[in-house]
PDB file of C-alpha atoms and ligand atoms in Angstrom:
ATOM      1  CA  UNK U   1     111.601 132.421  60.795  1.00  0.00           C
ATOM      2  CA  UNK U   2     109.076 129.107  59.736  1.00  0.00           C
ATOM      3  CA  UNK U   3     105.742 129.697  60.402  1.00  0.00           C
ATOM      4  CA  UNK U   4     105.858 133.819  59.707  1.00  0.00           C
ATOM      5  CA  UNK U   5     106.076 136.517  56.866  1.00  0.00           C
ATOM      6  CA  UNK U   6     106.105 139.828  57.384  1.00  0.00           C
ATOM      7  CA  UNK U   7     106.548 142.178  54.329  1.00  0.00           C
ATOM      8  CA  UNK U   8     106.690 146.449  54.236  1.00  0.00           C
ATOM      9  CA  UNK U   9     104.571 147.424  51.728  1.00  0.00           C
ATOM     10  CA  UNK U  10     105.037 151.622  51.830  1.00  0.00           C
ATOM     11  CA  UNK U  11     104.000 152.391  54.655  1.00  0.00           C
ATOM     12  CA  UNK U  12     101.864 149.308  55.311  1.00  0.00           C
ATOM     13  CA  UNK U  13     103.593 145.933  57.466  1.00  0.00           C
ATOM     14  CA  UNK U  14     101.654 143.025  56.197  1.00  0.00           C
ATOM     15  CA  UNK U  15     101.652 140.273  58.532  1.00  0.00           C
ATOM     16  CA  UNK U  16     101.095 136.436  56.899  1.00  0.00           C
ATOM     17  CA  UNK U  17     100.664 132.853  59.326  1.00  0.00           C
ATOM     18  CA  UNK U  18     102.071 130.307  57.453  1.00  0.00           C
ATOM     19  CA  UNK U  19     101.780 126.960  58.104  1.00  0.00           C
ATOM     20  CA  UNK U  20      99.312 126.421  55.291  1.00  0.00           C
ATOM     21  CA  UNK U  21      99.808 122.428  56.529  1.00  0.00           C
ATOM     22  CA  UNK U  22      97.586 122.552  59.445  1.00  0.00           C
ATOM     23  CA  UNK U  23      95.525 125.497  58.210  1.00  0.00           C
ATOM     24  CA  UNK U  24      97.455 127.791  60.371  1.00  0.00           C
ATOM     25  CA  UNK U  25      97.140 126.387  63.190  1.00  0.00           C
ATOM     26  CA  UNK U  26      99.055 128.184  66.027  1.00  0.00           C
ATOM     27  CA  UNK U  27     101.049 126.332  68.389  1.00  0.00           C
ATOM     28  CA  UNK U  28     103.956 127.800  70.523  1.00  0.00           C
ATOM     29  CA  UNK U  29     106.203 128.594  67.273  1.00  0.00           C
ATOM     30  CA  UNK U  30     103.980 130.527  65.876  1.00  0.00           C
ATOM     31  CA  UNK U  31     102.800 132.599  68.473  1.00  0.00           C
ATOM     32  CA  UNK U  32     106.138 133.026  69.364  1.00  0.00           C
ATOM     33  CA  UNK U  33     107.602 134.519  65.874  1.00  0.00           C
ATOM     34  CA  UNK U  34     104.211 135.956  65.937  1.00  0.00           C
ATOM     35  CA  UNK U  35     105.037 137.991  68.646  1.00  0.00           C
ATOM     36  CA  UNK U  36     109.118 138.023  67.935  1.00  0.00           C
ATOM     37  CA  UNK U  37     107.620 139.809  64.749  1.00  0.00           C
ATOM     38  CA  UNK U  38     105.373 142.624  66.317  1.00  0.00           C
ATOM     39  CA  UNK U  39     108.360 143.137  68.104  1.00  0.00           C
ATOM     40  CA  UNK U  40     110.765 143.904  64.606  1.00  0.00           C
ATOM     41  CA  UNK U  41     107.967 146.415  63.273  1.00  0.00           C
ATOM     42  CA  UNK U  42     109.783 149.404  62.687  1.00  0.00           C
ATOM     43  CA  UNK U  43     107.139 152.407  63.785  1.00  0.00           C
ATOM     44  CA  UNK U  44     109.263 155.462  63.115  1.00  0.00           C
ATOM     45  CA  UNK U  45     107.636 154.230  59.622  1.00  0.00           C
ATOM     46  CA  UNK U  46     105.211 151.714  59.562  1.00  0.00           C
ATOM     47  CA  UNK U  47     102.069 153.353  60.048  1.00  0.00           C
ATOM     48  CA  UNK U  48      99.096 150.695  59.705  1.00  0.00           C
ATOM     49  CA  UNK U  49      99.836 146.887  60.042  1.00  0.00           C
ATOM     50  CA  UNK U  50      97.442 143.707  57.619  1.00  0.00           C
ATOM     51  CA  UNK U  51      97.052 140.008  59.760  1.00  0.00           C
ATOM     52  CA  UNK U  52      96.637 137.344  57.299  1.00  0.00           C
ATOM     53  CA  UNK U  53      96.794 133.202  56.352  1.00  0.00           C
ATOM     54  CA  UNK U  54      98.834 131.881  53.654  1.00  0.00           C
ATOM     55  CA  UNK U  55      95.945 130.386  51.639  1.00  0.00           C
ATOM     56  CA  UNK U  56      92.950 130.658  50.330  1.00  0.00           C
ATOM     57  CA  UNK U  57      91.211 128.350  53.066  1.00  0.00           C
ATOM     58  CA  UNK U  58      92.185 129.406  56.215  1.00  0.00           C
ATOM     59  CA  UNK U  59      92.503 132.300  58.600  1.00  0.00           C
ATOM     60  CA  UNK U  60      93.478 130.332  61.425  1.00  0.00           C
ATOM     61  CA  UNK U  61      91.766 127.250  62.467  1.00  0.00           C
ATOM     62  CA  UNK U  62      92.278 127.951  65.818  1.00  0.00           C
ATOM     63  CA  UNK U  63      95.254 126.564  68.631  1.00  0.00           C
ATOM     64  CA  UNK U  64      97.264 123.542  67.519  1.00  0.00           C
ATOM     65  CA  UNK U  65      95.333 120.825  69.247  1.00  0.00           C
ATOM     66  CA  UNK U  66      98.103 118.231  68.737  1.00  0.00           C
ATOM     67  CA  UNK U  67     100.246 120.196  70.598  1.00  0.00           C
ATOM     68  CA  UNK U  68      97.452 121.206  73.701  1.00  0.00           C
ATOM     69  CA  UNK U  69      96.655 117.326  74.341  1.00  0.00           C
ATOM     70  CA  UNK U  70      98.044 116.641  76.831  1.00  0.00           C
ATOM     71  CA  UNK U  71      98.799 119.894  78.834  1.00  0.00           C
ATOM     72  CA  UNK U  72      97.903 119.495  82.866  1.00  0.00           C
ATOM     73  CA  UNK U  73      96.221 121.572  84.070  1.00  0.00           C
ATOM     74  CA  UNK U  74      99.331 124.461  85.093  1.00  0.00           C
ATOM     75  CA  UNK U  75     100.779 124.112  81.327  1.00  0.00           C
ATOM     76  CA  UNK U  76      97.458 124.876  79.586  1.00  0.00           C
ATOM     77  CA  UNK U  77      96.789 128.223  82.122  1.00  0.00           C
ATOM     78  CA  UNK U  78     100.449 128.778  80.264  1.00  0.00           C
ATOM     79  CA  UNK U  79      98.697 128.262  76.950  1.00  0.00           C
ATOM     80  CA  UNK U  80      96.551 130.305  76.790  1.00  0.00           C
ATOM     81  CA  UNK U  81      98.984 132.792  78.983  1.00  0.00           C
ATOM     82  CA  UNK U  82     101.494 132.316  76.204  1.00  0.00           C
ATOM     83  CA  UNK U  83      98.418 133.629  73.168  1.00  0.00           C
ATOM     84  CA  UNK U  84      97.143 136.149  75.608  1.00  0.00           C
ATOM     85  CA  UNK U  85     100.836 138.165  76.046  1.00  0.00           C
ATOM     86  CA  UNK U  86     100.984 137.923  72.655  1.00  0.00           C
ATOM     87  CA  UNK U  87      97.453 138.597  71.362  1.00  0.00           C
ATOM     88  CA  UNK U  88      97.320 142.291  73.603  1.00  0.00           C
ATOM     89  CA  UNK U  89     100.162 142.712  72.388  1.00  0.00           C
ATOM     90  CA  UNK U  90      98.460 143.295  69.195  1.00  0.00           C
ATOM     91  CA  UNK U  91      95.289 144.842  70.835  1.00  0.00           C
ATOM     92  CA  UNK U  92      97.774 147.361  72.161  1.00  0.00           C
ATOM     93  CA  UNK U  93      99.926 147.796  69.434  1.00  0.00           C
ATOM     94  CA  UNK U  94     100.712 151.776  68.947  1.00  0.00           C
ATOM     95  CA  UNK U  95      99.434 151.304  65.108  1.00  0.00           C
ATOM     96  CA  UNK U  96      96.484 150.075  63.728  1.00  0.00           C
ATOM     97  CA  UNK U  97      96.672 146.419  62.637  1.00  0.00           C
ATOM     98  CA  UNK U  98      93.034 144.875  60.345  1.00  0.00           C
ATOM     99  CA  UNK U  99      92.485 141.745  59.968  1.00  0.00           C
ATOM    100  CA  UNK U 100      91.979 140.693  56.371  1.00  0.00           C
ATOM    101  CA  UNK U 101      89.777 137.226  57.609  1.00  0.00           C
ATOM    102  CA  UNK U 102      90.918 134.781  54.794  1.00  0.00           C
ATOM    103  CA  UNK U 103      88.626 131.488  55.975  1.00  0.00           C
ATOM    104  CA  UNK U 104      87.972 130.041  58.692  1.00  0.00           C
ATOM    105  CA  UNK U 105      89.253 131.824  61.879  1.00  0.00           C
ATOM    106  CA  UNK U 106      88.740 129.531  64.430  1.00  0.00           C
ATOM    107  CA  UNK U 107      88.964 128.758  68.441  1.00  0.00           C
ATOM    108  CA  UNK U 108      92.388 130.853  68.306  1.00  0.00           C
ATOM    109  CA  UNK U 109      91.779 131.720  64.768  1.00  0.00           C
ATOM    110  CA  UNK U 110      88.191 133.379  65.844  1.00  0.00           C
ATOM    111  CA  UNK U 111      90.261 135.354  68.846  1.00  0.00           C
ATOM    112  CA  UNK U 112      93.391 136.657  67.084  1.00  0.00           C
ATOM    113  CA  UNK U 113      91.611 138.836  65.220  1.00  0.00           C
ATOM    114  CA  UNK U 114      89.482 139.657  68.342  1.00  0.00           C
ATOM    115  CA  UNK U 115      92.143 140.900  69.277  1.00  0.00           C
ATOM    116  CA  UNK U 116      92.893 143.130  65.812  1.00  0.00           C
ATOM    117  CA  UNK U 117      91.331 147.110  65.595  1.00  0.00           C
ATOM    118  CA  UNK U 118      89.193 145.619  62.373  1.00  0.00           C
ATOM    119  CA  UNK U 119      87.920 142.627  60.506  1.00  0.00           C
ATOM    120  CA  UNK U 120      87.386 142.463  57.093  1.00  0.00           C
ATOM    121  CA  UNK U 121      87.174 138.717  55.293  1.00  0.00           C
ATOM    122  CA  UNK U 122      86.584 136.911  51.968  1.00  0.00           C
ATOM    123  CA  UNK U 123      83.164 135.088  51.811  1.00  0.00           C
ATOM    124  CA  UNK U 124      84.380 131.697  51.963  1.00  0.00           C
ATOM    125  CA  UNK U 125      85.272 132.672  55.923  1.00  0.00           C
ATOM    126  CA  UNK U 126      84.181 131.030  58.700  1.00  0.00           C
ATOM    127  CA  UNK U 127      83.521 132.251  62.657  1.00  0.00           C
ATOM    128  CA  UNK U 128      83.593 130.390  65.448  1.00  0.00           C
ATOM    129  CA  UNK U 129      84.151 129.562  68.873  1.00  0.00           C
ATOM    130  CA  UNK U 130      84.153 125.796  68.837  1.00  0.00           C
ATOM    131  CA  UNK U 131      86.392 124.822  72.124  1.00  0.00           C
ATOM    132  CA  UNK U 132      83.670 123.310  73.764  1.00  0.00           C
ATOM    133  CA  UNK U 133      83.412 120.768  72.131  1.00  0.00           C
ATOM    134  CA  UNK U 134      87.353 119.390  72.475  1.00  0.00           C
ATOM    135  CA  UNK U 135      86.555 120.207  76.461  1.00  0.00           C
ATOM    136  CA  UNK U 136      87.921 123.388  76.533  1.00  0.00           C
ATOM    137  CA  UNK U 137      87.486 126.858  77.171  1.00  0.00           C
ATOM    138  CA  UNK U 138      87.988 129.894  74.850  1.00  0.00           C
ATOM    139  CA  UNK U 139      91.301 130.608  75.992  1.00  0.00           C
ATOM    140  CA  UNK U 140      93.562 132.867  73.822  1.00  0.00           C
ATOM    141  CA  UNK U 141      90.503 135.877  74.971  1.00  0.00           C
ATOM    142  CA  UNK U 142      87.655 134.883  73.756  1.00  0.00           C
ATOM    143  CA  UNK U 143      85.648 134.949  76.522  1.00  0.00           C
ATOM    144  CA  UNK U 144      86.153 138.190  76.787  1.00  0.00           C
ATOM    145  CA  UNK U 145      86.378 140.154  73.351  1.00  0.00           C
ATOM    146  CA  UNK U 146      83.445 137.835  71.984  1.00  0.00           C
ATOM    147  CA  UNK U 147      81.012 139.137  74.201  1.00  0.00           C
ATOM    148  CA  UNK U 148      82.577 142.485  74.756  1.00  0.00           C
ATOM    149  CA  UNK U 149      81.955 142.683  69.967  1.00  0.00           C
ATOM    150  CA  UNK U 150      78.917 141.213  69.484  1.00  0.00           C
ATOM    151  CA  UNK U 151      77.349 140.889  73.266  1.00  0.00           C
ATOM    152  CA  UNK U 152      76.693 138.766  76.148  1.00  0.00           C
ATOM    153  CA  UNK U 153      73.509 137.264  74.506  1.00  0.00           C
ATOM    154  CA  UNK U 154      74.725 136.250  70.723  1.00  0.00           C
ATOM    155  CA  UNK U 155      78.509 135.625  72.528  1.00  0.00           C
ATOM    156  CA  UNK U 156      77.551 133.247  74.939  1.00  0.00           C
ATOM    157  CA  UNK U 157      75.007 131.260  71.987  1.00  0.00           C
ATOM    158  CA  UNK U 158      78.037 130.893  69.833  1.00  0.00           C
ATOM    159  CA  UNK U 159      80.960 129.931  72.557  1.00  0.00           C
ATOM    160  CA  UNK U 160      77.914 127.277  74.614  1.00  0.00           C
ATOM    161  CA  UNK U 161      76.604 125.849  70.853  1.00  0.00           C
ATOM    162  CA  UNK U 162      79.568 126.271  69.746  1.00  0.00           C
ATOM    163  CA  UNK U 163      78.159 126.347  66.352  1.00  0.00           C
ATOM    164  CA  UNK U 164      80.348 128.204  63.951  1.00  0.00           C
ATOM    165  CA  UNK U 165      78.491 130.996  61.675  1.00  0.00           C
ATOM    166  CA  UNK U 166      79.835 131.960  58.113  1.00  0.00           C
ATOM    167  CA  UNK U 167      80.807 135.279  56.763  1.00  0.00           C
ATOM    168  CA  UNK U 168      77.249 137.435  56.090  1.00  0.00           C
ATOM    169  CA  UNK U 169      75.568 136.239  59.640  1.00  0.00           C
ATOM    170  CA  UNK U 170      79.198 137.630  61.072  1.00  0.00           C
ATOM    171  CA  UNK U 171      79.092 140.442  59.190  1.00  0.00           C
ATOM    172  CA  UNK U 172      74.784 140.655  60.689  1.00  0.00           C
ATOM    173  CA  UNK U 173      76.385 140.266  63.989  1.00  0.00           C
ATOM    174  CA  UNK U 174      78.834 143.550  63.905  1.00  0.00           C
ATOM    175  CA  UNK U 175      81.355 140.744  63.528  1.00  0.00           C
ATOM    176  CA  UNK U 176      83.566 141.382  60.553  1.00  0.00           C
ATOM    177  CA  UNK U 177      82.858 145.595  59.166  1.00  0.00           C
ATOM    178  CA  UNK U 178      82.651 144.036  54.913  1.00  0.00           C
ATOM    179  CA  UNK U 179      82.897 140.865  53.052  1.00  0.00           C
ATOM    180  CA  UNK U 180      84.740 140.828  50.071  1.00  0.00           C
ATOM    181  CA  UNK U 181      85.354 138.342  47.498  1.00  0.00           C
ATOM    182  CA  UNK U 182      88.829 136.132  48.159  1.00  0.00           C
ATOM    183  CA  UNK U 183      90.490 137.558  45.194  1.00  0.00           C
ATOM    184  CA  UNK U 184      89.326 141.146  46.473  1.00  0.00           C
ATOM    185  CA  UNK U 185      90.407 140.722  50.631  1.00  0.00           C
ATOM    186  CA  UNK U 186      93.885 141.974  50.455  1.00  0.00           C
ATOM    187  CA  UNK U 187      93.353 144.864  47.724  1.00  0.00           C
ATOM    188  CA  UNK U 188      90.678 146.325  50.579  1.00  0.00           C
ATOM    189  CA  UNK U 189      92.376 145.682  53.403  1.00  0.00           C
ATOM    190  CA  UNK U 190      95.413 147.266  51.095  1.00  0.00           C
ATOM    191  CA  UNK U 191      93.564 150.090  50.500  1.00  0.00           C
ATOM    192  CA  UNK U 192      92.019 150.408  53.942  1.00  0.00           C
ATOM    193  CA  UNK U 193      95.401 150.688  55.395  1.00  0.00           C
ATOM    194  CA  UNK U 194      96.720 152.740  52.758  1.00  0.00           C
ATOM    195  CA  UNK U 195      93.905 155.417  54.065  1.00  0.00           C
ATOM    196  CA  UNK U 196      94.461 155.054  57.108  1.00  0.00           C
ATOM    197  CA  UNK U 197      98.777 155.207  57.182  1.00  0.00           C
ATOM    198  CA  UNK U 198      98.241 158.921  55.136  1.00  0.00           C
ATOM    199  CA  UNK U 199      96.333 160.164  58.389  1.00  0.00           C
ATOM    200  CA  UNK U 200      98.544 162.205  60.678  1.00  0.00           C
ATOM    201  CA  UNK U 201     100.379 159.248  63.032  1.00  0.00           C
ATOM    202  CA  UNK U 202     100.079 161.259  66.729  1.00  0.00           C
ATOM    203  CA  UNK U 203      96.642 160.952  65.836  1.00  0.00           C
ATOM    204  CA  UNK U 204      95.708 157.900  64.713  1.00  0.00           C
ATOM    205  CA  UNK U 205      97.481 156.462  67.523  1.00  0.00           C
ATOM    206  CA  UNK U 206      96.329 158.575  69.707  1.00  0.00           C
ATOM    207  CA  UNK U 207      92.507 157.576  69.127  1.00  0.00           C
ATOM    208  CA  UNK U 208      93.530 153.944  68.785  1.00  0.00           C
ATOM    209  CA  UNK U 209      94.838 154.588  73.123  1.00  0.00           C
ATOM    210  CA  UNK U 210      91.605 156.855  73.994  1.00  0.00           C
ATOM    211  CA  UNK U 211      89.614 153.855  72.591  1.00  0.00           C
ATOM    212  CA  UNK U 212      90.732 151.226  74.098  1.00  0.00           C
ATOM    213  CA  UNK U 213      91.262 152.907  77.214  1.00  0.00           C
ATOM    214  CA  UNK U 214      88.691 154.374  77.276  1.00  0.00           C
ATOM    215  CA  UNK U 215      87.043 151.579  76.944  1.00  0.00           C
ATOM    216  CA  UNK U 216      88.313 149.772  80.257  1.00  0.00           C
ATOM    217  CA  UNK U 217      87.547 153.525  82.410  1.00  0.00           C
ATOM    218  CA  UNK U 218      83.826 154.912  83.750  1.00  0.00           C
ATOM    219  CA  UNK U 219      82.888 157.568  81.646  1.00  0.00           C
ATOM    220  CA  UNK U 220      83.766 160.766  83.159  1.00  0.00           C
ATOM    221  CA  UNK U 221      87.483 158.620  83.448  1.00  0.00           C
ATOM    222  CA  UNK U 222      87.141 157.721  79.970  1.00  0.00           C
ATOM    223  CA  UNK U 223      86.091 161.743  78.775  1.00  0.00           C
ATOM    224  CA  UNK U 224      89.578 162.354  80.747  1.00  0.00           C
ATOM    225  CA  UNK U 225      91.455 159.631  79.108  1.00  0.00           C
ATOM    226  CA  UNK U 226      90.387 161.514  75.286  1.00  0.00           C
ATOM    227  CA  UNK U 227      91.205 165.406  76.711  1.00  0.00           C
ATOM    228  CA  UNK U 228      94.548 164.530  77.723  1.00  0.00           C
ATOM    229  CA  UNK U 229      95.464 162.273  74.462  1.00  0.00           C
ATOM    230  CA  UNK U 230      93.418 165.403  72.135  1.00  0.00           C
ATOM    231  CA  UNK U 231      95.956 167.733  73.659  1.00  0.00           C
ATOM    232  CA  UNK U 232      99.177 165.354  73.054  1.00  0.00           C
ATOM    233  CA  UNK U 233      98.161 166.251  69.667  1.00  0.00           C
ATOM    234  CA  UNK U 234      98.859 169.939  70.030  1.00  0.00           C
ATOM    235  CA  UNK U 235     102.284 171.188  68.344  1.00  0.00           C
ATOM    236  CA  UNK U 236     102.354 168.625  66.762  1.00  0.00           C
ATOM    237  CA  UNK U 237     104.183 169.387  63.055  1.00  0.00           C
ATOM    238  CA  UNK U 238     100.743 167.582  61.443  1.00  0.00           C
ATOM    239  CA  UNK U 239      98.414 168.981  64.044  1.00  0.00           C
ATOM    240  CA  UNK U 240      99.949 172.389  63.068  1.00  0.00           C
ATOM    241  CA  UNK U 241     100.301 171.777  58.950  1.00  0.00           C
ATOM    242  CA  UNK U 242      96.925 170.130  59.340  1.00  0.00           C
ATOM    243  CA  UNK U 243      94.725 173.063  60.044  1.00  0.00           C
ATOM    244  CA  UNK U 244      96.918 175.024  58.521  1.00  0.00           C
ATOM    245  CA  UNK U 245      96.621 173.371  54.904  1.00  0.00           C
ATOM    246  CA  UNK U 246      92.843 173.436  56.387  1.00  0.00           C
ATOM    247  CA  UNK U 247      92.567 177.276  56.678  1.00  0.00           C
ATOM    248  CA  UNK U 248      95.010 178.406  54.050  1.00  0.00           C
ATOM    249  CA  UNK U 249      92.117 179.221  50.820  1.00  0.00           C
ATOM    250  CA  UNK U 250      94.466 179.085  48.209  1.00  0.00           C
ATOM    251  CA  UNK U 251      92.536 176.107  45.756  1.00  0.00           C
ATOM    252  CA  UNK U 252      95.488 175.700  44.630  1.00  0.00           C
ATOM    253  CA  UNK U 253      97.862 173.325  46.553  1.00  0.00           C
ATOM    254  CA  UNK U 254      98.503 170.140  47.305  1.00  0.00           C
ATOM    255  CA  UNK U 255      98.034 168.514  50.302  1.00  0.00           C
ATOM    256  CA  UNK U 256     101.741 167.364  52.117  1.00  0.00           C
ATOM    257  CA  UNK U 257     101.944 164.005  53.550  1.00  0.00           C
ATOM    258  CA  UNK U 258     101.809 163.759  57.607  1.00  0.00           C
ATOM    259  CA  UNK U 259     105.702 164.068  59.355  1.00  0.00           C
ATOM    260  CA  UNK U 260     104.969 161.596  62.377  1.00  0.00           C
ATOM    261  CA  UNK U 261     105.621 164.372  64.306  1.00  0.00           C
TER     262      UNK U 261
HETATM  263  N1  CAA C   1      95.607 122.432  65.333  1.00  0.00           N
HETATM  264  C1  CAA C   1      95.853 121.327  64.675  1.00  0.00           C
HETATM  265  N2  CAA C   1      95.790 120.894  63.389  1.00  0.00           N
HETATM  266  C2  CAA C   1      94.628 121.105  62.584  1.00  0.00           C
HETATM  267  C3  CAA C   1      94.086 122.474  63.905  1.00  0.00           C
HETATM  268  C4  CAA C   1      93.936 122.755  65.067  1.00  0.00           C
HETATM  269  N3  CAA C   1      93.409 124.261  65.343  1.00  0.00           N
HETATM  270  N4  CAA C   1      93.144 122.552  62.572  1.00  0.00           N
HETATM  271  C5  CAA C   1      93.370 121.884  61.473  1.00  0.00           C
HETATM  272  N5  CAA C   1      94.517 121.231  61.965  1.00  0.00           N
HETATM  273  C6  CAA C   1      95.200 120.340  60.490  1.00  0.00           C
HETATM  274  C7  CAA C   1      94.332 119.057  60.787  1.00  0.00           C
HETATM  275  O1  CAA C   1      94.924 118.163  61.357  1.00  0.00           O
HETATM  276  C8  CAA C   1      95.063 118.818  59.035  1.00  0.00           C
HETATM  277  O2  CAA C   1      95.383 117.941  59.831  1.00  0.00           O
HETATM  278  P1  CAA C   1      96.112 116.724  58.590  1.00  0.00           P
HETATM  279  O3  CAA C   1      96.727 116.904  57.071  1.00  0.00           O
HETATM  280  O4  CAA C   1      98.291 116.147  59.369  1.00  0.00           O
HETATM  281  O5  CAA C   1      95.113 115.692  58.776  1.00  0.00           O
HETATM  282  C9  CAA C   1      94.888 119.801  58.214  1.00  0.00           C
HETATM  283  O6  CAA C   1      95.122 120.572  58.913  1.00  0.00           O
HETATM  284  C10 CAA C   1      93.545 119.942  57.242  1.00  0.00           C
HETATM  285  O7  CAA C   1      92.309 119.755  58.378  1.00  0.00           O
HETATM  286  P2  CAA C   1      91.167 118.920  57.802  1.00  0.00           P
HETATM  287  O8  CAA C   1      91.672 117.506  57.117  1.00  0.00           O
HETATM  288  O9  CAA C   1      90.274 119.250  58.963  1.00  0.00           O
HETATM  289  O10 CAA C   1      90.885 120.452  56.632  1.00  0.00           O
HETATM  290  P3  CAA C   1      89.226 120.182  56.491  1.00  0.00           P
HETATM  291  O11 CAA C   1      88.768 120.773  55.496  1.00  0.00           O
HETATM  292  O12 CAA C   1      88.331 118.817  56.307  1.00  0.00           O
HETATM  293  O13 CAA C   1      88.422 120.476  58.290  1.00  0.00           O
HETATM  294  C11 CAA C   1      88.281 122.654  59.291  1.00  0.00           C
HETATM  295  C12 CAA C   1      88.605 122.005  57.772  1.00  0.00           C
HETATM  296  C13 CAA C   1      86.609 122.085  59.833  1.00  0.00           C
HETATM  297  C14 CAA C   1      88.703 123.382  60.248  1.00  0.00           C
HETATM  298  C15 CAA C   1      89.166 121.251  60.369  1.00  0.00           C
HETATM  299  O14 CAA C   1      90.159 121.279  60.112  1.00  0.00           O
HETATM  300  C16 CAA C   1      88.906 121.635  62.184  1.00  0.00           C
HETATM  301  O15 CAA C   1      87.583 121.114  62.465  1.00  0.00           O
HETATM  302  N6  CAA C   1      89.911 122.317  62.485  1.00  0.00           N
HETATM  303  C17 CAA C   1      89.765 122.918  64.531  1.00  0.00           C
HETATM  304  C18 CAA C   1      88.580 123.729  64.657  1.00  0.00           C
HETATM  305  C19 CAA C   1      88.531 123.717  66.275  1.00  0.00           C
HETATM  306  O16 CAA C   1      88.533 123.206  67.448  1.00  0.00           O
HETATM  307  N7  CAA C   1      89.630 125.092  66.468  1.00  0.00           N
HETATM  308  C20 CAA C   1      89.624 125.461  67.491  1.00  0.00           C
HETATM  309  C21 CAA C   1      91.061 124.496  68.544  1.00  0.00           C
HETATM  310  S1  CAA C   1      91.115 125.292  69.842  1.00  0.00           S
HETATM  311  C22 CAA C   1      91.414 126.889  70.247  1.00  0.00           C
HETATM  312  O17 CAA C   1      91.868 127.063  69.428  1.00  0.00           O
HETATM  313  C23 CAA C   1      91.204 126.836  71.502  1.00  0.00           C
HETATM  314  C24 CAA C   1      91.544 128.323  72.253  1.00  0.00           C
HETATM  315  O18 CAA C   1      90.358 129.089  72.125  1.00  0.00           O
HETATM  316  C25 CAA C   1      92.948 128.808  71.838  1.00  0.00           C
END
């Protein structure tokens, strides 16, 4: 691929958007390659993904402004759908996705990070939705996911003013879970991913689905969603082993890896 790298470290897959000379801006090719990379992830082996940008300056500086500058209304709508489809694939991807935000996360970059399950960032990270300054709305999910993550009041302020915020403010408003020195960011992401990967995979996937699907339902329906996904874990080998391990009073025993069965 030209702009997207994929590396496997144990049970963790690392996707890097690598278009450094344009600060990893998302053109159509990047979006298509990201989509293909996700389709290629071996879900029998990989238990968590990390998504990051190449270099030390930018995660993703937005959708490609050059490519968008001449679009018609219909083409603009189609470009929005193209981004939305890939980002929704990330959001509903069966395994967790951690965004390691290593610099600018503007426009489509902020939106890409918000389609991930968890966001951590470096101290130099900058988040924002600058679209109204370009004469457009956020178009890859920003008007929807930002309000859900930080509340409508803060989302509206960020989107209407187009003001960027730094890492400490992103942390304060709950847009990111943690801030690290740049040099420590990937190690922190890999540590978190490995911590997720060692837990029972069917249970982790069902947690993601229960949280995502439940947030789109009313509480009565959401609790039924939870009950079904909770029930689905029983009779799996990992459930039987995990509980038997807890109940075994032999202090010398060593926990075996979960089998994803
Ligand atoms: N699209 C296309 N090219 C971009 C880009 C983008 N979103 N962001 C940066 N680049 C390019 C620049 O044009 C420049 O290319 P050249 O070297 O060929 O001139 C290169 O990346 C480096 O950028 P700068 O020279 O501007 O770097 P800087 O350090 O001075 O500024 C920045 C960094 C503040 C991030 C600035 O590049 C910037 O403001 N970028 C645009 C950010 C933005 O508005 N993003 C939202 C896009 S709209 C969107 O995403 C819509 C949507 O919701 C789907």
